[in-house]
mmCIF file of C-alpha atoms in Angstrom:
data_model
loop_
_atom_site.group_PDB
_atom_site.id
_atom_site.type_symbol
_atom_site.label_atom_id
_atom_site.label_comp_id
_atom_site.label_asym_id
_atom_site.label_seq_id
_atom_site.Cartn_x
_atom_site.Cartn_y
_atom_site.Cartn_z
ATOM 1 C CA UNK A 1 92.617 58.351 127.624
ATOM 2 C CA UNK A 2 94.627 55.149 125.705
ATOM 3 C CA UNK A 3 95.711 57.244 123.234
ATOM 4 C CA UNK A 4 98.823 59.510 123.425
ATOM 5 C CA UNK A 5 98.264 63.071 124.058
ATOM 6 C CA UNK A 6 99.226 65.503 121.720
ATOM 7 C CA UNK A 7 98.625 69.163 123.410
ATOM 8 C CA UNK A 8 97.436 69.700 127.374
ATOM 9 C CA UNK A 9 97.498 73.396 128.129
ATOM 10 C CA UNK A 10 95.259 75.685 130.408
ATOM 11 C CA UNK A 11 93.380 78.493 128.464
ATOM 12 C CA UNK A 12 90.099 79.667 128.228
ATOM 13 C CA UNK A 13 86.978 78.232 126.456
ATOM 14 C CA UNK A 14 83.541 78.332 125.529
ATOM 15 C CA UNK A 15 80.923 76.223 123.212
ATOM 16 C CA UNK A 16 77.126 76.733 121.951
ATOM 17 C CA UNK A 17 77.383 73.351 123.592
ATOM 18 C CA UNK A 18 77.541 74.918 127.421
ATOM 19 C CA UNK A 19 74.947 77.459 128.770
ATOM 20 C CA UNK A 20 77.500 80.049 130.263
ATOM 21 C CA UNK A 21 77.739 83.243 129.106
ATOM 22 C CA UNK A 22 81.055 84.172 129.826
ATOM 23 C CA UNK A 23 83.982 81.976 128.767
ATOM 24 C CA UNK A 24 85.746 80.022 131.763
ATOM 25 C CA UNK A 25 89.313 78.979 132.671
ATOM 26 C CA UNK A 26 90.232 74.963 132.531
ATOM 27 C CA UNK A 27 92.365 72.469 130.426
ATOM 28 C CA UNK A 28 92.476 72.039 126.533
ATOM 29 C CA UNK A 29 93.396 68.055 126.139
ATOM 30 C CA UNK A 30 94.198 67.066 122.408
ATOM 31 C CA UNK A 31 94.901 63.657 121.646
ATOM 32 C CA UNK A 32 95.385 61.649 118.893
ATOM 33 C CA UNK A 33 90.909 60.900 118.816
ATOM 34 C CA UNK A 34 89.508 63.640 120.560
ATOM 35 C CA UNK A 35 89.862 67.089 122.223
ATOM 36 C CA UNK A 36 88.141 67.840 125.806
ATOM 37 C CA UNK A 37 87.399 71.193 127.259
ATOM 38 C CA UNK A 38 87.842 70.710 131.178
ATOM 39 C CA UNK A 39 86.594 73.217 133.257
ATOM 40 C CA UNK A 40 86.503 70.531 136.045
ATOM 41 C CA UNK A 41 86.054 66.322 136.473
ATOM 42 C CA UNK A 42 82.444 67.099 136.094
ATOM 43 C CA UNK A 43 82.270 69.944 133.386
ATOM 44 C CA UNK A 44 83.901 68.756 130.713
ATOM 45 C CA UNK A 45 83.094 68.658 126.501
ATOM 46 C CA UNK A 46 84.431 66.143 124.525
ATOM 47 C CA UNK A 47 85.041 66.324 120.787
ATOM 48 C CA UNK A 48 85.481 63.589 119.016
ATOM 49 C CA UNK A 49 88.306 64.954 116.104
ATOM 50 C CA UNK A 50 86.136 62.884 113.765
ATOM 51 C CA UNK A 51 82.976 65.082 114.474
ATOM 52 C CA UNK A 52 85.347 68.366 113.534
ATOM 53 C CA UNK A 53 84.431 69.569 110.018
ATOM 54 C CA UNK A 54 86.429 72.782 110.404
ATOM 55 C CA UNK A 55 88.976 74.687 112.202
ATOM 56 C CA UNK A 56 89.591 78.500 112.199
ATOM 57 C CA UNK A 57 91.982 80.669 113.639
ATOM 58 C CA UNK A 58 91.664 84.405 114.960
ATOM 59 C CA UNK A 59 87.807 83.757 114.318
ATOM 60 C CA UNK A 60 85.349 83.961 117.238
ATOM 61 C CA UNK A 61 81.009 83.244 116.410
ATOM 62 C CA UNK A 62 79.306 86.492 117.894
ATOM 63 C CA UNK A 63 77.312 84.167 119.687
ATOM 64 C CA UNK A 64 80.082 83.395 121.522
ATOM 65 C CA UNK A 65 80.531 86.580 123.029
ATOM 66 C CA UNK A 66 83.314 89.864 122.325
ATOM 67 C CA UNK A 67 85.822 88.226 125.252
ATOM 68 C CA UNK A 68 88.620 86.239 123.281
ATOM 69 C CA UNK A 69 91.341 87.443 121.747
ATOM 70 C CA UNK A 70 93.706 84.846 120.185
ATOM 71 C CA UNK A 71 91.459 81.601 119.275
ATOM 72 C CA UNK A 72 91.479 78.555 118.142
ATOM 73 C CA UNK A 73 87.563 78.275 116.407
ATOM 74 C CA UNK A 74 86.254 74.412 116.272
ATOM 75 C CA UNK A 75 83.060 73.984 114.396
ATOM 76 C CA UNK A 76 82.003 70.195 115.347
ATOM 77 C CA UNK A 77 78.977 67.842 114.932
ATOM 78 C CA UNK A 78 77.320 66.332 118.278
ATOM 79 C CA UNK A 79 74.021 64.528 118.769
ATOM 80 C CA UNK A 80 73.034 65.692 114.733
ATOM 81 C CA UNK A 81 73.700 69.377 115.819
ATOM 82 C CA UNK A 82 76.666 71.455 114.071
ATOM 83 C CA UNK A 83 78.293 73.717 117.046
ATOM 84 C CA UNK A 84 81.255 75.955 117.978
ATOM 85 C CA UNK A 85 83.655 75.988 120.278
ATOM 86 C CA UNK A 86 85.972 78.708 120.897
ATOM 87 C CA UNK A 87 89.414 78.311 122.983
ATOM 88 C CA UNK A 88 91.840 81.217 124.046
ATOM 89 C CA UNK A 89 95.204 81.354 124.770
ATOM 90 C CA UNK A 90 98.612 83.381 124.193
ATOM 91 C CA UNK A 91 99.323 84.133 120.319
ATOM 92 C CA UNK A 92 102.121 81.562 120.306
ATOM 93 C CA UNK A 93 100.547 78.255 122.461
ATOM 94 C CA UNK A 94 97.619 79.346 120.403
ATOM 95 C CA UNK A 95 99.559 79.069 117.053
ATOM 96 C CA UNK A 96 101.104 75.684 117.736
ATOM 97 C CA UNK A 97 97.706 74.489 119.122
ATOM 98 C CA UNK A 98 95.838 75.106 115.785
ATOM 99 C CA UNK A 99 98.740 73.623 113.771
ATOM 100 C CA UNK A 100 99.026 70.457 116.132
ATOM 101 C CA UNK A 101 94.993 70.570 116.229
ATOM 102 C CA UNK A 102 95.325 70.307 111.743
ATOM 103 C CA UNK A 103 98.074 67.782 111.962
ATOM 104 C CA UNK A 104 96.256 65.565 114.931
ATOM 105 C CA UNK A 105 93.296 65.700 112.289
ATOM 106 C CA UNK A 106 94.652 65.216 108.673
ATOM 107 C CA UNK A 107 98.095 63.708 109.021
ATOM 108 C CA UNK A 108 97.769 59.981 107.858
ATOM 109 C CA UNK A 109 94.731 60.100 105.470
ATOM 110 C CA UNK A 110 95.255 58.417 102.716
ATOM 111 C CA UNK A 111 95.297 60.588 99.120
ATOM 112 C CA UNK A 112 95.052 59.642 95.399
ATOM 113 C CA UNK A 113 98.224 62.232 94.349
ATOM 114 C CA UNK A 114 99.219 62.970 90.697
ATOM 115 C CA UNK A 115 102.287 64.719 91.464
ATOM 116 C CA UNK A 116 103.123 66.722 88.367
ATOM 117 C CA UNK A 117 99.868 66.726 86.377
ATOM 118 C CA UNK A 118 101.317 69.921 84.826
ATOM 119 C CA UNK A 119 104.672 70.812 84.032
ATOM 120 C CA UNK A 120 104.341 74.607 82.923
ATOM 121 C CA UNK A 121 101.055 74.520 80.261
ATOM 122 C CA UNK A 122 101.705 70.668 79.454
ATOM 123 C CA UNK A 123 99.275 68.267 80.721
ATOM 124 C CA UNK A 124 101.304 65.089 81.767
ATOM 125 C CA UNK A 125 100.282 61.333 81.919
ATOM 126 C CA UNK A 126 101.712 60.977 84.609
ATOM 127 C CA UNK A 127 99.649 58.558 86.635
ATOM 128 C CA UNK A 128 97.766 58.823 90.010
ATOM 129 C CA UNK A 129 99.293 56.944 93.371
ATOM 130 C CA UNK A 130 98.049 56.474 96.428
ATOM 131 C CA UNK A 131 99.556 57.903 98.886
ATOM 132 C CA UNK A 132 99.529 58.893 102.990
ATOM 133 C CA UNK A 133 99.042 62.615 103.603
ATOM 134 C CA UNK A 134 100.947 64.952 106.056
ATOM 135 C CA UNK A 135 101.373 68.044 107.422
ATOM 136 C CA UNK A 136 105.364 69.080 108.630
ATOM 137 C CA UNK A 137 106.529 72.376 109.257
ATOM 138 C CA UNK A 138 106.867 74.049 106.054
ATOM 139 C CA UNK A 139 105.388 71.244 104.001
ATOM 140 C CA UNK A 140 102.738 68.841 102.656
ATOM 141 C CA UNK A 141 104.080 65.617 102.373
ATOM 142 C CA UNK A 142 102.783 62.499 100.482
ATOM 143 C CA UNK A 143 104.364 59.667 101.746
ATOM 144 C CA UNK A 144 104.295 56.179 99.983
ATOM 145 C CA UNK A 145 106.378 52.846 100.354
ATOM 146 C CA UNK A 146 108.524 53.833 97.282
ATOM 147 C CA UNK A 147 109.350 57.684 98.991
ATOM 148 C CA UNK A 148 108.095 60.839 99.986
ATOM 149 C CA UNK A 149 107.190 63.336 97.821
ATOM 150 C CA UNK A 150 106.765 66.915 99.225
ATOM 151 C CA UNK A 151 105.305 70.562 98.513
ATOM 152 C CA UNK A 152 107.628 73.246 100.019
ATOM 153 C CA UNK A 153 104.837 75.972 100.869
ATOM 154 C CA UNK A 154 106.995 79.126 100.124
ATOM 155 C CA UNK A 155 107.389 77.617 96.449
ATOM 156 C CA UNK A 156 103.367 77.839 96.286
ATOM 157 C CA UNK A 157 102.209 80.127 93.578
ATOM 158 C CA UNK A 158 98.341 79.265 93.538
ATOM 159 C CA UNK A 159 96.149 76.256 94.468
ATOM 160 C CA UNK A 160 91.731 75.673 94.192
ATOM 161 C CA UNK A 161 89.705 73.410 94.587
ATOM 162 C CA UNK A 162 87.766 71.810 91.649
ATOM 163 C CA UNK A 163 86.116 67.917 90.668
ATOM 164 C CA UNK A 164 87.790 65.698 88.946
ATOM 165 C CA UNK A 165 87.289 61.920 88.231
ATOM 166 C CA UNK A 166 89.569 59.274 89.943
ATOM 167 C CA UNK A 167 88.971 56.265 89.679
ATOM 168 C CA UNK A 168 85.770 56.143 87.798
ATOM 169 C CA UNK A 169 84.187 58.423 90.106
ATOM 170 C CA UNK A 170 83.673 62.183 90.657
ATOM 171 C CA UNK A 171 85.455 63.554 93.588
ATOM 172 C CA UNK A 172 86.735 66.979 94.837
ATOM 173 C CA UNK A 173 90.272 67.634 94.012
ATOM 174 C CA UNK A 174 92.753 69.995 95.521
ATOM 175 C CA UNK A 175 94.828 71.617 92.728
ATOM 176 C CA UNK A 176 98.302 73.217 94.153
ATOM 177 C CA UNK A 177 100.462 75.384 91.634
ATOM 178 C CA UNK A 178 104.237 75.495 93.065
ATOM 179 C CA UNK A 179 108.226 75.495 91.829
ATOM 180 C CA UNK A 180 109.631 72.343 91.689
ATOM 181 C CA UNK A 181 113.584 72.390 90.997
ATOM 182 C CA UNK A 182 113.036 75.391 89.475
ATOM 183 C CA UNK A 183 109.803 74.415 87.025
ATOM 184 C CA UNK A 184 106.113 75.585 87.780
ATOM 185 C CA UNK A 185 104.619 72.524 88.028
ATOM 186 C CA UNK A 186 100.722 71.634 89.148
ATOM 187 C CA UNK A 187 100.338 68.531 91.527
ATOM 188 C CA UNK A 188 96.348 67.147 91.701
ATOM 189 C CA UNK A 189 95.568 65.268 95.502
ATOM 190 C CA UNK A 190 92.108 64.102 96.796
ATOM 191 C CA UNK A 191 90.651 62.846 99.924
ATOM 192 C CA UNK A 192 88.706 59.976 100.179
ATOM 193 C CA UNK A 193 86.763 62.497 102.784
ATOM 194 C CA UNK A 194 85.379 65.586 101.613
ATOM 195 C CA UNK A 195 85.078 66.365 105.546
ATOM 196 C CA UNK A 196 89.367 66.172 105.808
ATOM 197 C CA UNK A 197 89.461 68.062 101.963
ATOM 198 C CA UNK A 198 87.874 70.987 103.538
ATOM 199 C CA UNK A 199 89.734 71.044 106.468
ATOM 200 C CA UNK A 200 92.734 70.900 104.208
ATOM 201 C CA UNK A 201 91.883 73.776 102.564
ATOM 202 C CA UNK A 202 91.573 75.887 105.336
ATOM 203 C CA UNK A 203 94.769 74.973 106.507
ATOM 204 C CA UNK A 204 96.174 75.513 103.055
ATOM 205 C CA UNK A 205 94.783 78.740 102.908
ATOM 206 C CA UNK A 206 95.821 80.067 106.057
ATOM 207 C CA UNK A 207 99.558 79.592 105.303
ATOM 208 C CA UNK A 208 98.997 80.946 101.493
ATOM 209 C CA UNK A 209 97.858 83.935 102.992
ATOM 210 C CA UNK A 210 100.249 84.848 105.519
ATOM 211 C CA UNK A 211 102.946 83.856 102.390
ATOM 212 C CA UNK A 212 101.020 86.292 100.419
ATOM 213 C CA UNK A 213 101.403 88.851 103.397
ATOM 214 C CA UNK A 214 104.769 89.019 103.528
ATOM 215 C CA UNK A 215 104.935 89.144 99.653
ATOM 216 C CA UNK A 216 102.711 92.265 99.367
ATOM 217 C CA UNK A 217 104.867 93.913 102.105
ATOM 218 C CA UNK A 218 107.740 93.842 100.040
ATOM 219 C CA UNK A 219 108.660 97.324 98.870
ATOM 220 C CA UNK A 220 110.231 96.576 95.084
ATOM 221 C CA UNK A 221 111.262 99.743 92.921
ATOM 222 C CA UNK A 222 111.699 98.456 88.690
ATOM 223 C CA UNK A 223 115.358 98.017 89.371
ATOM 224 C CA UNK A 224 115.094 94.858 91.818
ATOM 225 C CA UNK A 225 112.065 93.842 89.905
ATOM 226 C CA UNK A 226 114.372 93.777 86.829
ATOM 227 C CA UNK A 227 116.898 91.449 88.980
ATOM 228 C CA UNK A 228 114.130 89.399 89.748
ATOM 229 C CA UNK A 229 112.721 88.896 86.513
ATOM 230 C CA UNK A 230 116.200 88.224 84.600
ATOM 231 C CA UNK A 231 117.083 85.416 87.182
ATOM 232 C CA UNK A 232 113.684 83.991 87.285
ATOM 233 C CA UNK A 233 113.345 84.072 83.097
ATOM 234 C CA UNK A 234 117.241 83.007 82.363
ATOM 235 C CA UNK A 235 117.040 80.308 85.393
ATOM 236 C CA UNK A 236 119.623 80.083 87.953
ATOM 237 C CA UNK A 237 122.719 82.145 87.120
ATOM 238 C CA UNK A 238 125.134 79.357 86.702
ATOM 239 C CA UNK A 239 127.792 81.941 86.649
ATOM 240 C CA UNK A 240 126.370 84.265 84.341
ATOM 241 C CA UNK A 241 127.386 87.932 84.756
ATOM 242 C CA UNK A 242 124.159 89.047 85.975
ATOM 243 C CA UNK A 243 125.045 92.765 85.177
ATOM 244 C CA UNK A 244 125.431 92.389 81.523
ATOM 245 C CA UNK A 245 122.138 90.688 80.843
ATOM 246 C CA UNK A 246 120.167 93.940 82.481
ATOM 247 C CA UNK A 247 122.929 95.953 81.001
ATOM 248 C CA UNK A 248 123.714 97.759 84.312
ATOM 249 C CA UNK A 249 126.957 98.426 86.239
ATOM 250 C CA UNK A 250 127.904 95.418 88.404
ATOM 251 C CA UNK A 251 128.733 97.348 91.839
ATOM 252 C CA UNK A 252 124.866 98.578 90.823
ATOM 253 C CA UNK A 253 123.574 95.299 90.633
ATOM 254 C CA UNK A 254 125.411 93.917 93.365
ATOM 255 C CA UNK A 255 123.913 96.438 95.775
ATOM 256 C CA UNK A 256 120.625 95.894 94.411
ATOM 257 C CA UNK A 257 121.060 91.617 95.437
ATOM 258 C CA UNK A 258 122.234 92.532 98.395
ATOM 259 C CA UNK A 259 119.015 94.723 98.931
ATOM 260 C CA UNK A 260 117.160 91.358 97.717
ATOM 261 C CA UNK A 261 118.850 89.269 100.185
ATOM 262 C CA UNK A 262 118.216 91.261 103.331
ATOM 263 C CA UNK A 263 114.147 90.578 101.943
ATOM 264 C CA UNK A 264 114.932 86.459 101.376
ATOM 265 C CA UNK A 265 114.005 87.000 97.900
ATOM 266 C CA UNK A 266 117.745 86.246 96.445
ATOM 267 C CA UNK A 267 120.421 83.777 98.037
ATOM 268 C CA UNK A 268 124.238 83.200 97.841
ATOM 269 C CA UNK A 269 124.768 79.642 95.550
ATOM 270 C CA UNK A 270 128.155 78.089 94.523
ATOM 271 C CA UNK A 271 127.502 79.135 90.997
ATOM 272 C CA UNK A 272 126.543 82.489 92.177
ATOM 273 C CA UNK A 273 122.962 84.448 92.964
ATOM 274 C CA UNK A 274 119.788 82.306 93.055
ATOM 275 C CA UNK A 275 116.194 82.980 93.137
ATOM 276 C CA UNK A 276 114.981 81.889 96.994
ATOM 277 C CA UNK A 277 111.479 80.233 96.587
ATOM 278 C CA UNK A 278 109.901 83.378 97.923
ATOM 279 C CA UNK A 279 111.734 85.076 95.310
ATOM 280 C CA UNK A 280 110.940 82.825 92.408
ATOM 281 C CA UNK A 281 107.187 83.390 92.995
ATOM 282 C CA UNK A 282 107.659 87.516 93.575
ATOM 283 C CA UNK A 283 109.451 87.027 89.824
ATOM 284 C CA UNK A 284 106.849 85.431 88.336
ATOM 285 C CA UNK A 285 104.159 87.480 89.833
ATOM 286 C CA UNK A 286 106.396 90.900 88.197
ATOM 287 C CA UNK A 287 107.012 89.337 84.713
ATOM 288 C CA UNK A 288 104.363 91.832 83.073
ATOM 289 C CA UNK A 289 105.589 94.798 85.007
ATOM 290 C CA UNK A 290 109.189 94.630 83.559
ATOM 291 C CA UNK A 291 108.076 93.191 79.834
ATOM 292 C CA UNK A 292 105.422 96.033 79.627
#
């Protein structure tokens, strides 16, 4: 290959593609344009990443047999067909192959962005840029010649996907609610290529969801959810005695942010406690508990 290679591992693979059964040991090859499945020189698939229309992973096709275990799932277009691919490895190569695999396919498409469309309920006029899309760890990053402008994914609260017109024409649009310095704010992006939108999503999704994980396995009783709430609804502290807004003692309270801490909802700030990310969207997802 000319182009630089991204990934080159050993695993296991199969495809509707090959007429085995049974998947079979050989090299995964991801460069920057394609990804080949080597079981030899002379058994080899090659997948073009502008033929892949989606990527899963932890999925397997029944078709493809009950033998993998953690996957990488490639659905792909060849010859006017749309097939699957399945490739196994260990949990973590097979983690930071499906996140190189999203980056090797989305990073550098260019994106109409309109970066706070919303600021809270207020719809701004804020107008649209164009703008080069990527994926870093932790973040989706629109970069342009004036600066970057990025979405920390722990400050996501919500996102869909709906149709919009840019530019004078209909398109799909990719709607992301998240905390910026502290505001909820709503930023609008679309892809020239409803292909790279979808596979976006998916990505998108997949990280929301293991956010939202963690979140629901985070045991709160109405005391820290009270902590929460106050810091979330008076902003950060700024020195504030925290104890006398919620009208508790303070050696009380302070237990109750050190609880917080240990859970990365709370953080120590030279003004005093401040809402992590994490803990900014717990807050506003427990505003109705407390104010009921």
């Amino acid at each position: 290959m000319s182009e630089s290679v991204i990934a080159d591992f050993v695993g296991q693979f199969n495809s509707e593609v090959s007429t085995r059964n049974d998947p079979i040991k050989g090299r995964v090859v991801l460069s920057q344009k394609r990804l080949v499945l080597a079981a030899s020189e002379d058994d080899k698939l090659t997948i073009p990443l502008a033929s892949i229309f989606d990527v899963a992973i932890g999925q397997v096709p029944p078709d493809l047999g009950d033998f993998f275990d953690s996957t990488v799932t490639v659905a792909f277009e060849k010859n006017g067909r749309r097939l699957v691919a399945a490739i196994e490895a260990g949990d973590e190569k097979i983690e930071r192959f499906g996140t190189l695999l999203f980056k090797a396919i989305v990073n550098g498409t260019e994106t109409t962005v309109k970066e706070r469309a919303r600021v809270g309920g207020r719809v701004t006029d804020d107008a649209q840029r164009t703008a080069r899309l990527f994926l870093t760890p932790g973040t989706v990053e629109f970069r342009r010649e004036d600066g970057t402008f990025a979405i920390d994914l722990e400050t996501v609260s919500d996102f869909s996907r709906t149709t919009r017109e840019v530019s004078g024409t209909k398109r799909p649009v990719l709607e992301v609610r998240h905390m910026q310095d502290g505001t909820a704010v709503t930023t609008m992006a679309t892809l020239a290529s409803p292909r790279k939108m979808s596979i976006l999503g998916r990505y998108l999704r997949r990280e929301y969801s293991e956010l939202m994980e963690e979140i629901r396995n985070v045991d709160l009783t109405r005391d820290k959810k009270e902590v929460l709430v106050a810091m979330y609804s008076t902003g950060d502290m700024e020195g504030m005695p925290l104890a006398n807004i919620l009208g508790k003692d303070s050696a009380a309270v302070s237990m109750l942010l050190r609880d917080l801490d240990a859970d990365n909802l709370v953080q120590d700030g030279p003004d005093g406690p401040t809402l992590t990310p994490k803990g900014k969207i717990v807050a506003s997802r427990h505003l109705e508990d407390v104010n009921a």
